[in-house]
Amino acid sequence: MAAKFKIKKGDKVVVITGRDKGKSGEVLRVLREEDRVLVQGVNMMKRHTRPAAGQPGGIIEKEAAIHISNVAHLDPKSNEPTRVGYKILEDGRKVRFAKRSGEVLDK
C-alpha cells in the first residue's frame, strides 16, 4: 500500500536539499508509489524527442520527479519552509495548517 503524504497537488513547496536547493514551485503531480513529486520548474531534464504526428522533434526540457523528503511546504505568511499539522475547525472540517505561522493551508 502506498504511503499517505501531507503534500498534495497544487501545494507551494520549496526544495530543501540537493542540486535545486532553494527553488520553489507548485506541485504538479504526486507519485505515491515511488514517494516522489513533480514540482514546476525544479529538477529540469532534457529529453531528445523524435518527430511524431503533429509534433516536431528536438530537445525539450521537462521536470523530473524529486523525492518527497527533499521538499517542504512554503509558509503562506513568511514564504519560508514549514512543517504541516492537522486540526479540526469549529465547523467540523479537518484541515492542514502551517506549524510556523498557524495559517490554514487548505481552502
PDB file of C-alpha atoms in Angstrom:
ATOM      1  CA  MET A   1       0.000   0.000   0.000  1.00  0.00           C
ATOM      2  CA  ALA A   2       1.272   3.474  -0.865  1.00  0.00           C
ATOM      3  CA  ALA A   3       2.076   5.943   1.911  1.00  0.00           C
ATOM      4  CA  LYS A   4      -0.074   8.948   2.838  1.00  0.00           C
ATOM      5  CA  PHE A   5       1.593  12.326   2.348  1.00  0.00           C
ATOM      6  CA  LYS A   6       0.880  15.798   3.672  1.00  0.00           C
ATOM      7  CA  ILE A   7       1.917  17.230   0.285  1.00  0.00           C
ATOM      8  CA  LYS A   8      -0.805  17.375  -2.354  1.00  0.00           C
ATOM      9  CA  LYS A   9      -1.155  18.509  -5.967  1.00  0.00           C
ATOM     10  CA  GLY A  10      -1.300  22.315  -6.156  1.00  0.00           C
ATOM     11  CA  ASP A  11       0.687  22.942  -2.946  1.00  0.00           C
ATOM     12  CA  LYS A  12       3.507  25.501  -2.949  1.00  0.00           C
ATOM     13  CA  VAL A  13       6.751  23.797  -1.897  1.00  0.00           C
ATOM     14  CA  VAL A  14      10.458  24.624  -1.609  1.00  0.00           C
ATOM     15  CA  VAL A  15      13.377  22.254  -2.239  1.00  0.00           C
ATOM     16  CA  ILE A  16      15.364  21.883   0.988  1.00  0.00           C
ATOM     17  CA  THR A  17      18.294  19.782  -0.224  1.00  0.00           C
ATOM     18  CA  GLY A  18      20.068  18.709  -3.405  1.00  0.00           C
ATOM     19  CA  ARG A  19      21.045  20.396  -6.657  1.00  0.00           C
ATOM     20  CA  ASP A  20      17.940  22.614  -6.777  1.00  0.00           C
ATOM     21  CA  LYS A  21      18.046  23.660  -3.099  1.00  0.00           C
ATOM     22  CA  GLY A  22      16.156  26.913  -2.516  1.00  0.00           C
ATOM     23  CA  LYS A  23      13.990  26.691  -5.649  1.00  0.00           C
ATOM     24  CA  SER A  24      10.265  26.720  -5.127  1.00  0.00           C
ATOM     25  CA  GLY A  25       7.248  25.869  -7.231  1.00  0.00           C
ATOM     26  CA  GLU A  26       3.853  24.268  -7.370  1.00  0.00           C
ATOM     27  CA  VAL A  27       3.372  20.510  -7.076  1.00  0.00           C
ATOM     28  CA  LEU A  28       2.172  19.247 -10.472  1.00  0.00           C
ATOM     29  CA  ARG A  29       1.815  15.583  -9.509  1.00  0.00           C
ATOM     30  CA  VAL A  30       2.350  13.278  -6.522  1.00  0.00           C
ATOM     31  CA  LEU A  31       3.711   9.810  -7.343  1.00  0.00           C
ATOM     32  CA  ARG A  32       2.672   7.924  -4.198  1.00  0.00           C
ATOM     33  CA  GLU A  33       4.070   4.524  -5.209  1.00  0.00           C
ATOM     34  CA  GLU A  34       7.592   5.948  -5.676  1.00  0.00           C
ATOM     35  CA  ASP A  35       7.453   8.542  -2.819  1.00  0.00           C
ATOM     36  CA  ARG A  36       8.183  11.314  -5.330  1.00  0.00           C
ATOM     37  CA  VAL A  37       6.665  14.607  -6.500  1.00  0.00           C
ATOM     38  CA  LEU A  38       6.831  16.635  -9.708  1.00  0.00           C
ATOM     39  CA  VAL A  39       7.475  20.313  -8.946  1.00  0.00           C
ATOM     40  CA  GLN A  40       7.075  23.024 -11.590  1.00  0.00           C
ATOM     41  CA  GLY A  41      10.472  24.365 -12.743  1.00  0.00           C
ATOM     42  CA  VAL A  42      12.513  22.106 -10.435  1.00  0.00           C
ATOM     43  CA  ASN A  43      14.866  19.231 -11.390  1.00  0.00           C
ATOM     44  CA  MET A  44      14.690  20.035 -15.104  1.00  0.00           C
ATOM     45  CA  MET A  45      15.999  17.453 -17.586  1.00  0.00           C
ATOM     46  CA  LYS A  46      16.488  17.473 -21.321  1.00  0.00           C
ATOM     47  CA  ARG A  47      14.592  14.927 -23.398  1.00  0.00           C
ATOM     48  CA  HIS A  48      15.537  14.207 -27.014  1.00  0.00           C
ATOM     49  CA  THR A  49      12.333  13.517 -28.932  1.00  0.00           C
ATOM     50  CA  ARG A  50      11.743  12.170 -32.383  1.00  0.00           C
ATOM     51  CA  PRO A  51       9.209  13.915 -34.651  1.00  0.00           C
ATOM     52  CA  ALA A  52       5.744  12.385 -34.254  1.00  0.00           C
ATOM     53  CA  ALA A  53       2.395  13.115 -35.876  1.00  0.00           C
ATOM     54  CA  GLY A  54       1.787  16.843 -35.406  1.00  0.00           C
ATOM     55  CA  GLN A  55       4.841  17.402 -33.192  1.00  0.00           C
ATOM     56  CA  PRO A  56       8.312  18.439 -34.270  1.00  0.00           C
ATOM     57  CA  GLY A  57      11.324  16.618 -32.881  1.00  0.00           C
ATOM     58  CA  GLY A  58      14.098  18.236 -30.901  1.00  0.00           C
ATOM     59  CA  ILE A  59      15.301  18.708 -27.362  1.00  0.00           C
ATOM     60  CA  ILE A  60      12.594  19.579 -24.854  1.00  0.00           C
ATOM     61  CA  GLU A  61      13.071  20.413 -21.193  1.00  0.00           C
ATOM     62  CA  LYS A  62      10.736  18.903 -18.652  1.00  0.00           C
ATOM     63  CA  GLU A  63      10.537  18.322 -14.923  1.00  0.00           C
ATOM     64  CA  ALA A  64      11.799  15.081 -13.416  1.00  0.00           C
ATOM     65  CA  ALA A  65      10.416  13.679 -10.169  1.00  0.00           C
ATOM     66  CA  ILE A  66      12.130  14.594  -6.888  1.00  0.00           C
ATOM     67  CA  HIS A  67      11.938  12.610  -3.644  1.00  0.00           C
ATOM     68  CA  ILE A  68       9.221  13.860  -1.326  1.00  0.00           C
ATOM     69  CA  SER A  69      11.636  14.078   1.630  1.00  0.00           C
ATOM     70  CA  ASN A  70      13.595  16.775  -0.236  1.00  0.00           C
ATOM     71  CA  VAL A  71      10.716  19.263  -0.340  1.00  0.00           C
ATOM     72  CA  ALA A  72       8.883  21.229   2.358  1.00  0.00           C
ATOM     73  CA  HIS A  73       5.694  23.286   2.329  1.00  0.00           C
ATOM     74  CA  LEU A  74       6.009  27.045   1.891  1.00  0.00           C
ATOM     75  CA  ASP A  75       4.503  29.063   4.713  1.00  0.00           C
ATOM     76  CA  PRO A  76       1.844  31.383   3.191  1.00  0.00           C
ATOM     77  CA  LYS A  77       2.796  34.263   5.545  1.00  0.00           C
ATOM     78  CA  SER A  78       6.611  34.199   5.720  1.00  0.00           C
ATOM     79  CA  ASN A  79       7.422  32.324   2.472  1.00  0.00           C
ATOM     80  CA  GLU A  80       9.780  30.011   4.400  1.00  0.00           C
ATOM     81  CA  PRO A  81       9.779  26.203   4.747  1.00  0.00           C
ATOM     82  CA  THR A  82       7.363  24.878   7.353  1.00  0.00           C
ATOM     83  CA  ARG A  83       6.098  21.613   8.742  1.00  0.00           C
ATOM     84  CA  VAL A  84       2.427  20.734   8.488  1.00  0.00           C
ATOM     85  CA  GLY A  85      -0.089  19.691  11.112  1.00  0.00           C
ATOM     86  CA  TYR A  86      -3.767  18.839  11.134  1.00  0.00           C
ATOM     87  CA  LYS A  87      -6.526  20.452  13.152  1.00  0.00           C
ATOM     88  CA  ILE A  88     -10.298  20.309  13.210  1.00  0.00           C
ATOM     89  CA  LEU A  89     -12.122  23.614  12.751  1.00  0.00           C
ATOM     90  CA  GLU A  90     -15.314  24.653  14.554  1.00  0.00           C
ATOM     91  CA  ASP A  91     -17.405  23.676  11.527  1.00  0.00           C
ATOM     92  CA  GLY A  92     -16.023  20.108  11.754  1.00  0.00           C
ATOM     93  CA  ARG A  93     -13.622  20.242   8.805  1.00  0.00           C
ATOM     94  CA  LYS A  94     -10.178  18.626   9.205  1.00  0.00           C
ATOM     95  CA  VAL A  95      -7.610  20.946   7.599  1.00  0.00           C
ATOM     96  CA  ARG A  96      -3.835  21.175   7.202  1.00  0.00           C
ATOM     97  CA  PHE A  97      -2.057  24.143   8.787  1.00  0.00           C
ATOM     98  CA  ALA A  98       1.477  25.559   8.674  1.00  0.00           C
ATOM     99  CA  LYS A  99       3.156  24.982  12.036  1.00  0.00           C
ATOM    100  CA  ARG A 100       5.400  28.053  11.580  1.00  0.00           C
ATOM    101  CA  SER A 101       2.588  30.602  11.376  1.00  0.00           C
ATOM    102  CA  GLY A 102      -0.579  28.670  12.193  1.00  0.00           C
ATOM    103  CA  GLU A 103      -2.050  29.643   8.798  1.00  0.00           C
ATOM    104  CA  VAL A 104      -4.536  27.156   7.266  1.00  0.00           C
ATOM    105  CA  LEU A 105      -3.231  25.614   4.004  1.00  0.00           C
ATOM    106  CA  ASP A 106      -6.497  24.078   2.751  1.00  0.00           C
ATOM    107  CA  LYS A 107      -9.236  26.235   1.259  1.00  0.00           C
TER     108      LYS A 107
END
